[in-house]
Tab-separated table of N, CA, C and O in Angstrom:
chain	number	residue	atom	x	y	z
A	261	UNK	N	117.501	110.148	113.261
A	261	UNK	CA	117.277	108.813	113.805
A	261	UNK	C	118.389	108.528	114.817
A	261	UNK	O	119.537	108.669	114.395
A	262	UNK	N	118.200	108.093	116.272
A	262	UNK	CA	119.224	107.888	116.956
A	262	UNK	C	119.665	106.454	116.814
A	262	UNK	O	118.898	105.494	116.740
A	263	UNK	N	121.223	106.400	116.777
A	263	UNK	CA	121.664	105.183	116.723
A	263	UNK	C	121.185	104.044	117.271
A	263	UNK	O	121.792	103.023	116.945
A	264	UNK	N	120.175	103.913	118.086
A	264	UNK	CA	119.573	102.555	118.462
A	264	UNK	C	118.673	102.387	117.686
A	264	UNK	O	118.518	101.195	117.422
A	265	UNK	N	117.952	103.097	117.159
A	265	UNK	CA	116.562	102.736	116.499
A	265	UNK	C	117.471	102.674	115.220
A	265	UNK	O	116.901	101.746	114.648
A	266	UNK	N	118.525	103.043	114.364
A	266	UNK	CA	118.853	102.493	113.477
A	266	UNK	C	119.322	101.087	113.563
A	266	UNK	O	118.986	100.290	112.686
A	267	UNK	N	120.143	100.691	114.647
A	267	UNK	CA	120.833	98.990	114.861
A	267	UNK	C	119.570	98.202	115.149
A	267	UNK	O	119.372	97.056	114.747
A	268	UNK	N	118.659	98.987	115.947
A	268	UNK	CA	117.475	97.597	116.086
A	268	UNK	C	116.553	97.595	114.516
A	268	UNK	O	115.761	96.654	114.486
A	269	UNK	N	116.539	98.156	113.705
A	269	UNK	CA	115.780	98.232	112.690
A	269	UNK	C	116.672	97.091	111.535
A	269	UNK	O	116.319	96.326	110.637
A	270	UNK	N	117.870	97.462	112.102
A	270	UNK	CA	118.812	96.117	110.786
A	270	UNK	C	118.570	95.094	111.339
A	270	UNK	O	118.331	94.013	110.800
A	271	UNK	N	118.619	95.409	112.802
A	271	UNK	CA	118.503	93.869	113.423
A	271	UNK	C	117.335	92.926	113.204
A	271	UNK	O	117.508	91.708	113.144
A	272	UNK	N	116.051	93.541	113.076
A	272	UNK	CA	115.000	93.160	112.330
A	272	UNK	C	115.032	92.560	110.877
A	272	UNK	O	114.339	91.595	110.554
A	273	UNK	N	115.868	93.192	110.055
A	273	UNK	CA	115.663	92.684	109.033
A	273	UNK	C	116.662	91.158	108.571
A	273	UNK	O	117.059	90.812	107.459
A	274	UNK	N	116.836	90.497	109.911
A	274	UNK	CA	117.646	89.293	109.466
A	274	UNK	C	116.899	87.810	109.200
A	274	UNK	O	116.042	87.121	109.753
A	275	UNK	N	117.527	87.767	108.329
A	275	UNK	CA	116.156	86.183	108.043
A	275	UNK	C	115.877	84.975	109.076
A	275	UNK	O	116.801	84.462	109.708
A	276	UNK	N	114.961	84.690	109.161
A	276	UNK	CA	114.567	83.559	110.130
A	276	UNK	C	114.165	82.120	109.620
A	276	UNK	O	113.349	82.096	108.698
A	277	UNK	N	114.596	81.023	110.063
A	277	UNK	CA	114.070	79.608	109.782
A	277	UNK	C	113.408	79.173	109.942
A	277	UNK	O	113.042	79.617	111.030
A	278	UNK	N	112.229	77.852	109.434
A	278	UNK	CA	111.466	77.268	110.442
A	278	UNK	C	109.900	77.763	109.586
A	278	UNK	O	109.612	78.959	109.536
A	279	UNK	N	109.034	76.758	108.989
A	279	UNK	CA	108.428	77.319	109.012
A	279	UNK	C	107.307	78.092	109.417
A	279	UNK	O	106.565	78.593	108.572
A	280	UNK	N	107.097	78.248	110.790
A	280	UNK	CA	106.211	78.962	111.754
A	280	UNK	C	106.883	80.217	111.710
A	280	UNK	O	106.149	81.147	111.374
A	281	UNK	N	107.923	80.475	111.924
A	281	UNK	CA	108.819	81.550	112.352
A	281	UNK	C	108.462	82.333	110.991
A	281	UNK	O	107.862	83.402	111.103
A	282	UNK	N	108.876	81.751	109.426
A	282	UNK	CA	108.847	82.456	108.861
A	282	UNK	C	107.416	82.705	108.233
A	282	UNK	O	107.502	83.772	107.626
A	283	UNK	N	106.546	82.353	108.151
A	283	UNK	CA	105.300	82.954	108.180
A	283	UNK	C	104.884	83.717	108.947
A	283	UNK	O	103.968	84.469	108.617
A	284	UNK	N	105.368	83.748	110.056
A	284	UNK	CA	105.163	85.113	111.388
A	284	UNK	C	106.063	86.196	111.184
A	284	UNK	O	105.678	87.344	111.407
A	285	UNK	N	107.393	85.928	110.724
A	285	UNK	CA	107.955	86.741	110.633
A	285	UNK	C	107.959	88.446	110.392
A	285	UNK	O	108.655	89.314	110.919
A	286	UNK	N	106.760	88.545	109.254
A	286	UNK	CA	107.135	89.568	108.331
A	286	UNK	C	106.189	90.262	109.171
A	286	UNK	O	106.469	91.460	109.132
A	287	UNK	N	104.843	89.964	110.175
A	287	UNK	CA	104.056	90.923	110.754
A	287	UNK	C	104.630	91.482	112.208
A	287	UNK	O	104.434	92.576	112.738
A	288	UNK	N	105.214	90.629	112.552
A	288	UNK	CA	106.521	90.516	113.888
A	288	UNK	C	106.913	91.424	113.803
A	288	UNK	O	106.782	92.289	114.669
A	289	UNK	N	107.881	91.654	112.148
A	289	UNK	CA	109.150	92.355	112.275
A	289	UNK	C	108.392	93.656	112.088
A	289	UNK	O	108.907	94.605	112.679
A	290	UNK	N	107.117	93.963	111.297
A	290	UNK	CA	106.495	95.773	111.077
A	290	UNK	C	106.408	96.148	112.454
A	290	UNK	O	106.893	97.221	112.811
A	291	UNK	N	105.678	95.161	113.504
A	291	UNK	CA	105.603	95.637	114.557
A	291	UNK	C	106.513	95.972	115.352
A	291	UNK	O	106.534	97.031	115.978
A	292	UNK	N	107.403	95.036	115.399
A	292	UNK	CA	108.539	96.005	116.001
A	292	UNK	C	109.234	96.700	116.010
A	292	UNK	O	109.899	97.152	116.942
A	293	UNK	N	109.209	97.119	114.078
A	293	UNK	CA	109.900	98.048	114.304
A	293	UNK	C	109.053	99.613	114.639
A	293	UNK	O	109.461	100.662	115.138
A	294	UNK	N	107.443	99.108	113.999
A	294	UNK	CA	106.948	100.449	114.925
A	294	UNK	C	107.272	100.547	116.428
A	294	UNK	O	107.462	101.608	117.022
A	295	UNK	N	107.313	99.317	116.972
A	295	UNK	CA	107.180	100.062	118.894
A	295	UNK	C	108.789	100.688	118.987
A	295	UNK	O	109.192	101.460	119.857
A	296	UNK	N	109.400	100.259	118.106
A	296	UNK	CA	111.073	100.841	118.208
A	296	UNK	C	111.181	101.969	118.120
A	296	UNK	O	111.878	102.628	118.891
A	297	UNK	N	110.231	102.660	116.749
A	297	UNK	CA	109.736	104.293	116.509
A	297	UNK	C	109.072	104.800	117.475
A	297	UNK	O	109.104	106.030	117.518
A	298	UNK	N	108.366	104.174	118.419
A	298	UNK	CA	107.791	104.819	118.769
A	298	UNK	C	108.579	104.745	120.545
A	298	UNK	O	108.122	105.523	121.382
A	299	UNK	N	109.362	104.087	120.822
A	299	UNK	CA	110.006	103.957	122.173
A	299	UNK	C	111.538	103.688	122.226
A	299	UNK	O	111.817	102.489	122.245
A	300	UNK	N	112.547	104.516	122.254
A	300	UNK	CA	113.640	104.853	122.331
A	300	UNK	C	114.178	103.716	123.685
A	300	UNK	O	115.185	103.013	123.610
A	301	UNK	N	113.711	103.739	124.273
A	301	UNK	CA	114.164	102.805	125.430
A	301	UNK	C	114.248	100.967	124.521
A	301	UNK	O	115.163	100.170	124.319
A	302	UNK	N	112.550	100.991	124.160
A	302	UNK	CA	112.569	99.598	123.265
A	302	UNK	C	113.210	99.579	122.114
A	302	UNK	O	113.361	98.607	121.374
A	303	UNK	N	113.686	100.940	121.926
A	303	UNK	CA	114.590	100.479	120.221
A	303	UNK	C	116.168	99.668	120.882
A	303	UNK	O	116.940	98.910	120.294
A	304	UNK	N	116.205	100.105	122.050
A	304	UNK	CA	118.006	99.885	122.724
A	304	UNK	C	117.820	98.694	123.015
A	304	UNK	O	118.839	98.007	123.069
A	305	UNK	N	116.519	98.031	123.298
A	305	UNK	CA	116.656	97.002	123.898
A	305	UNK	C	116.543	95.693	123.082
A	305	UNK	O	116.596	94.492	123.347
A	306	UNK	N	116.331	96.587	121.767
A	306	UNK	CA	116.533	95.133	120.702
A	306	UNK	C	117.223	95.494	120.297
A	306	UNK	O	117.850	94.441	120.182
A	307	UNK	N	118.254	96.668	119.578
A	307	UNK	CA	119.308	96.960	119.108
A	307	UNK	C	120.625	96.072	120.006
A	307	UNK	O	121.672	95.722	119.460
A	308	UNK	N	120.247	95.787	121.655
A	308	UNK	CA	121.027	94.789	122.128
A	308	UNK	C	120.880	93.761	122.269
A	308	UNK	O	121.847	93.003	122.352
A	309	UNK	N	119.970	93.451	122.330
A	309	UNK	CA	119.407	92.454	123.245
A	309	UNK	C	119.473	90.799	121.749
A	309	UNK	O	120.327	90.980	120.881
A	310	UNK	N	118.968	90.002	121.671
A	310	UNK	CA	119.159	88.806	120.774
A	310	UNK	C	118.809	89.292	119.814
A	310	UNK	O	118.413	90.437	119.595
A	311	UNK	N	119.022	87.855	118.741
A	311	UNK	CA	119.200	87.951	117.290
A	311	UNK	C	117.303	88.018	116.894
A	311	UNK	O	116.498	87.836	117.808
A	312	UNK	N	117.011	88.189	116.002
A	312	UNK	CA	115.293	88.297	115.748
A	312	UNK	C	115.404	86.969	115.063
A	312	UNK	O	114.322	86.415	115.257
A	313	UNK	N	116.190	86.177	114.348
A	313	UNK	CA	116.078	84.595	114.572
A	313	UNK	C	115.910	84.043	115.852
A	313	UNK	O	115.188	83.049	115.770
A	314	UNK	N	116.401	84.350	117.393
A	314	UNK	CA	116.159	83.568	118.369
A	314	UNK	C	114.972	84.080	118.596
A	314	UNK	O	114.155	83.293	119.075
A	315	UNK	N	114.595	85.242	118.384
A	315	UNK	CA	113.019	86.112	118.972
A	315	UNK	C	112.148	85.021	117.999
A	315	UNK	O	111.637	84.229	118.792
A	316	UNK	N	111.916	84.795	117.153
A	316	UNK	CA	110.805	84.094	116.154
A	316	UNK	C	111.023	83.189	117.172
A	316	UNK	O	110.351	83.204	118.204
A	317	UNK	N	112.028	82.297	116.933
A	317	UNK	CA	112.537	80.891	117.457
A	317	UNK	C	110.969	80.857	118.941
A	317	UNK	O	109.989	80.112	118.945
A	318	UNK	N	111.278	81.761	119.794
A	318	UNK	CA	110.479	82.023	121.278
A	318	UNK	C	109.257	82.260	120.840
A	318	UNK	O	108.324	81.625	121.331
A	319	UNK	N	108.998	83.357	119.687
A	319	UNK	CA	107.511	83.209	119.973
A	319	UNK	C	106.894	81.964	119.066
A	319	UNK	O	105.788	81.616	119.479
A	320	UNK	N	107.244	81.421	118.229
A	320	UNK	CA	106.654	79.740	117.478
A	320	UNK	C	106.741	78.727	118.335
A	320	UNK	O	106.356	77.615	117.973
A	321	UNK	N	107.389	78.979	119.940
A	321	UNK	CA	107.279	77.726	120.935
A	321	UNK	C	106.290	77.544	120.973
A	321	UNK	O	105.499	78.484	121.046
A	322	UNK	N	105.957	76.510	120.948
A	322	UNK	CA	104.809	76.150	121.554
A	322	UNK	C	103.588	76.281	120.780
A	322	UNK	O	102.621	75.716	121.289
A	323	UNK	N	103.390	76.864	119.712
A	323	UNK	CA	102.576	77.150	118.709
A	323	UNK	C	102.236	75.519	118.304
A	323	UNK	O	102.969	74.533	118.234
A	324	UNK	N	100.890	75.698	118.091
A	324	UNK	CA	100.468	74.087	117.514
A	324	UNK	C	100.124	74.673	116.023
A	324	UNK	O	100.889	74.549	115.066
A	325	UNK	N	98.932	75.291	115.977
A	325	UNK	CA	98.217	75.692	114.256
A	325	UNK	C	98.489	76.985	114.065
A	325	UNK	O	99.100	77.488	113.122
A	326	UNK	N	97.953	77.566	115.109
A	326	UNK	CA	97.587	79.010	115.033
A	326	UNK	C	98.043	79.654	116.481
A	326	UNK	O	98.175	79.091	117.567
A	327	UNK	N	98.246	81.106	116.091
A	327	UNK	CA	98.465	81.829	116.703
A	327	UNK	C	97.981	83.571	116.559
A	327	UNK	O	98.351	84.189	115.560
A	328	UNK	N	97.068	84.325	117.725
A	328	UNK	CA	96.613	85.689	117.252
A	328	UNK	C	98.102	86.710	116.646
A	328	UNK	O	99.265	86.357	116.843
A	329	UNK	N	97.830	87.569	116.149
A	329	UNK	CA	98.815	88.367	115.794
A	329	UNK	C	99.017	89.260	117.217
A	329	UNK	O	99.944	90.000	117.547
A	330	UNK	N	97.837	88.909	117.890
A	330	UNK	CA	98.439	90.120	119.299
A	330	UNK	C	99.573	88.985	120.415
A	330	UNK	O	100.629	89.357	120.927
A	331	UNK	N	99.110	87.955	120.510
A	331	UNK	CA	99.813	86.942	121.642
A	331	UNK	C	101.569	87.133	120.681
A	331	UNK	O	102.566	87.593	121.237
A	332	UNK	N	101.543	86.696	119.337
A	332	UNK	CA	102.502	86.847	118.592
A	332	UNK	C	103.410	88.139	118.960
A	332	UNK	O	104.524	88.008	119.468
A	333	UNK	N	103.030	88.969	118.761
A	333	UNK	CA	103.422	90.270	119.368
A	333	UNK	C	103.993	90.315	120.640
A	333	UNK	O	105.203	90.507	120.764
A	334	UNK	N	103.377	90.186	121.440
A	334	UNK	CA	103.174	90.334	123.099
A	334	UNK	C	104.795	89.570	123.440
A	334	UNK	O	105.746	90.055	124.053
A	335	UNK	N	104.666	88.302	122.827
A	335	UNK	CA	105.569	87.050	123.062
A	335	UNK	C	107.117	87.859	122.242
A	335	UNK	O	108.230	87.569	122.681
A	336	UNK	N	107.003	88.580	121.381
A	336	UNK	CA	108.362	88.970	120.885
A	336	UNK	C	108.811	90.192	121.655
A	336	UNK	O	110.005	90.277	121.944
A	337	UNK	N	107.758	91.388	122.107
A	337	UNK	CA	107.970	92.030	123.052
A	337	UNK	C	108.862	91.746	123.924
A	337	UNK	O	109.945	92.310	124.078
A	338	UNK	N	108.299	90.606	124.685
A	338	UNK	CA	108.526	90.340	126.223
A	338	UNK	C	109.737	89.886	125.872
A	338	UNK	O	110.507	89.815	126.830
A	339	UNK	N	110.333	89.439	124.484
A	339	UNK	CA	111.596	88.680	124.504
A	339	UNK	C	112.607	89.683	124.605
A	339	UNK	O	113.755	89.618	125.044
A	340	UNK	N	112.045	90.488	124.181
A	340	UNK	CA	113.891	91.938	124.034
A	340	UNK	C	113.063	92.460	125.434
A	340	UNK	O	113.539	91.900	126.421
A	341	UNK	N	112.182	93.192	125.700
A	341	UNK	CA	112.364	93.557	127.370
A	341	UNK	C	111.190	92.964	127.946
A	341	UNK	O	110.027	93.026	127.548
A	342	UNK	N	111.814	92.210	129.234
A	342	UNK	CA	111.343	91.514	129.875
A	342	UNK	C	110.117	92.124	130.833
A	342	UNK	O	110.380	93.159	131.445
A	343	UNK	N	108.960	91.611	130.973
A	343	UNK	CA	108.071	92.330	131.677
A	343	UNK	C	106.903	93.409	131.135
A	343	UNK	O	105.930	93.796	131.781
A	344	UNK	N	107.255	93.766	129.833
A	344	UNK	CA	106.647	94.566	128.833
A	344	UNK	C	105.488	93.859	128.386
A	344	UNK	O	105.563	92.631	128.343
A	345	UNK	N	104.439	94.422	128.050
A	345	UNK	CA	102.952	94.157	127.620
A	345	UNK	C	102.459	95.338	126.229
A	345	UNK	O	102.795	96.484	125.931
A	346	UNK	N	101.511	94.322	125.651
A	346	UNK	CA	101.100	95.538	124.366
A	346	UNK	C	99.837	95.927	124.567
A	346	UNK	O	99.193	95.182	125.305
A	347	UNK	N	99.218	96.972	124.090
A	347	UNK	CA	97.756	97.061	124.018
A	347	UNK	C	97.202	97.341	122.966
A	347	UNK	O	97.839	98.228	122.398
A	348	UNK	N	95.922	96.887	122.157
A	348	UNK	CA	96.134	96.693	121.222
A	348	UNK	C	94.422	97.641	120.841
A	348	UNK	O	93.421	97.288	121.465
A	349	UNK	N	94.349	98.585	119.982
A	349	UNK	CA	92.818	99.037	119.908
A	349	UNK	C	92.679	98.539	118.008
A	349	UNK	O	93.434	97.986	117.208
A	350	UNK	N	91.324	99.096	117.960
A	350	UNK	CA	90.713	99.281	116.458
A	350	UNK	C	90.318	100.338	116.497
A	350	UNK	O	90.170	100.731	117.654
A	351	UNK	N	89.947	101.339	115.423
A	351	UNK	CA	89.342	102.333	115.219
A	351	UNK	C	88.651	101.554	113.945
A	351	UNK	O	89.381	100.993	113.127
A	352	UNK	N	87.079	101.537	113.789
A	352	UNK	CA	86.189	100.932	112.609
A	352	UNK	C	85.243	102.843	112.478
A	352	UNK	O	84.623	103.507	113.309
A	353	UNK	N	85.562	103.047	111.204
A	353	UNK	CA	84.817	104.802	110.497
A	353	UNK	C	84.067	103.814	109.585
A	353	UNK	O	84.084	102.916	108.744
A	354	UNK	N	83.352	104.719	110.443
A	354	UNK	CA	81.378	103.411	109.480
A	354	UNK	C	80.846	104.855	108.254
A	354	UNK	O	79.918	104.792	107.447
A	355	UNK	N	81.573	105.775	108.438
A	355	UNK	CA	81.477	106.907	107.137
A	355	UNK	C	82.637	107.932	106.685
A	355	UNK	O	82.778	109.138	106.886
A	356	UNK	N	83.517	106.845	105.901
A	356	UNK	CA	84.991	107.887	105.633
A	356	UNK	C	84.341	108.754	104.886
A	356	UNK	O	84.922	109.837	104.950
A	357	UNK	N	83.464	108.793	104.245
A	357	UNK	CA	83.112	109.432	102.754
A	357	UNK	C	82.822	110.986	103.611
A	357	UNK	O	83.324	112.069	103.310
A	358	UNK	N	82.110	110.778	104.452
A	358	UNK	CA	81.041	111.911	105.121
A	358	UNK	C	82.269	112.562	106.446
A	358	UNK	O	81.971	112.809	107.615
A	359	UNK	N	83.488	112.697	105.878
A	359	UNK	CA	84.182	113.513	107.217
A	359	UNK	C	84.312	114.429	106.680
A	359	UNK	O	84.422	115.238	107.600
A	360	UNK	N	84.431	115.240	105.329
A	360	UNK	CA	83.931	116.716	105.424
A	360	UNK	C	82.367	116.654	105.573
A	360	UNK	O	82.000	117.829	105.615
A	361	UNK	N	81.631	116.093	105.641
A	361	UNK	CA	80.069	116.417	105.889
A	361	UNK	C	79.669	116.648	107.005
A	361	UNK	O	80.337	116.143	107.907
A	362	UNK	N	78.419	117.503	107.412
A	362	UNK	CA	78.379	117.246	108.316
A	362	UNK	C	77.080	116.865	108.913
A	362	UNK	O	76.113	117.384	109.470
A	363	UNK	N	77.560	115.602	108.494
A	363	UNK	CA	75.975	114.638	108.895
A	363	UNK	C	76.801	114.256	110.171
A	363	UNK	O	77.276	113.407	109.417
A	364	UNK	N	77.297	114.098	111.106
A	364	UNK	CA	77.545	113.533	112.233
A	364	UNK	C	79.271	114.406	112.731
A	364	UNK	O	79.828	114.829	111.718
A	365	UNK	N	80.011	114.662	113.938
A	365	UNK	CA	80.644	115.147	114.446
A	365	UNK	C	81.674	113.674	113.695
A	365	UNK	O	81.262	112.633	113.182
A	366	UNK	N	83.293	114.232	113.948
A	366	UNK	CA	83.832	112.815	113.369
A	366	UNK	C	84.207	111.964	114.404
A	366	UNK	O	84.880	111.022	113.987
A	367	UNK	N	83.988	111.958	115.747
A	367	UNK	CA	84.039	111.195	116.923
A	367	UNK	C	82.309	110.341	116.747
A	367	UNK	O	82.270	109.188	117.175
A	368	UNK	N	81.628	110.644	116.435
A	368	UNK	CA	80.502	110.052	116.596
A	368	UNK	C	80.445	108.866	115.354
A	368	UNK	O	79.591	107.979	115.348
A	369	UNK	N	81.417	108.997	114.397
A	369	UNK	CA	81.742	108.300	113.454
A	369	UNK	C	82.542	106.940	113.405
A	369	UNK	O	82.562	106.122	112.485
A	370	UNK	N	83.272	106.894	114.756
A	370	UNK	CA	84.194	106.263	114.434
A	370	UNK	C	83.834	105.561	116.099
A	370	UNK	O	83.531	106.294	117.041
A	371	UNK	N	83.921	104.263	116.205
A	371	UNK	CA	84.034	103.342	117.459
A	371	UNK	C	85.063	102.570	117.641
A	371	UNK	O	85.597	101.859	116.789
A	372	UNK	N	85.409	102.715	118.939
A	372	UNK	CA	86.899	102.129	119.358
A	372	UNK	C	86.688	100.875	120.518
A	372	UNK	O	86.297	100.945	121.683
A	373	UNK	N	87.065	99.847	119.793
A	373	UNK	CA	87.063	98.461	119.973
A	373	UNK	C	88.836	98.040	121.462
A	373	UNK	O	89.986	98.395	121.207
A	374	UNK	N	88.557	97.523	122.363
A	374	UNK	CA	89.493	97.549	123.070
A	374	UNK	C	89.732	95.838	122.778
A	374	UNK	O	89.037	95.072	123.445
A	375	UNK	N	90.608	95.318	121.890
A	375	UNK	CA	90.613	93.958	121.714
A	375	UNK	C	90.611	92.947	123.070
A	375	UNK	O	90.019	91.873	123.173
A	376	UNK	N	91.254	93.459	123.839
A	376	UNK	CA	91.742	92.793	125.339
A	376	UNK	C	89.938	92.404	126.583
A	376	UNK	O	89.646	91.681	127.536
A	377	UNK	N	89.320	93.350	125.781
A	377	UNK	CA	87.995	92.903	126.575
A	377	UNK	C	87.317	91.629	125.995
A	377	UNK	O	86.305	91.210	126.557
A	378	UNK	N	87.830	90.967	124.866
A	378	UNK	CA	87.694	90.036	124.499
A	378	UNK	C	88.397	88.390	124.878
A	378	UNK	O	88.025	87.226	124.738
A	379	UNK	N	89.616	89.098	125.430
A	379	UNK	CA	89.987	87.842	125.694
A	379	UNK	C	89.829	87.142	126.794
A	379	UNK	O	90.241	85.983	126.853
């Protein structure tokens, strides 16, 4: 594990106030710390960048009831690096049972939903 993706991963785990923040919190913090695993550049940039109390703090602005888990996302992103965007798919397997079978190829099984054509 390189030293950034370890400091941004503690840095995640610091508690947040408020209660918007902390009901968002806990799906916030999985996600970031996957994009951290998965982007060495974005692990440095929250390993420096603010506290994940001021990150909640930014993305519950403005929040009235509700909020998607992708805008939620997007909004904590953009807070450690600026300019950054997420993309977000589904994979729905309409036959887990039947992937050793071979009633169908396992691409023909499975349909991929692009959430963003929705919005």
């Amino acid at each position: 594990m390189n030293e950034f993706l370890e400091q941004a991963l503690n840095k995640l785990t610091e508690n947040v106030s408020g209660q918007k923040e902390g009901a968002m919190a806990p799906s916030v913090r999985e996600a970031l710390g996957d994009f951290c695993r998965q982007d060495a550049e974005f692990a440095q940039a929250v390993a420096q960048g603010g506290s994940f109390k001021e990150c909640m703090a930014v993305v519950a602005k403005g929040v009235e009831n509700s909020i998607s888990d992708l805008e939620a996302y997007r909004k904590a992103v953009q807070f450690y690096f600026k300019g950054a965007d997420i993309r977000f798919h589904m994979v729905i397997d309409l036959c887990p049972a039947a992937e050793g079978e071979m009633a169908a190829p396992p691409s023909a099984q499975k349909k991929i939903l692009d959430l963003s054509d929705f919005l």
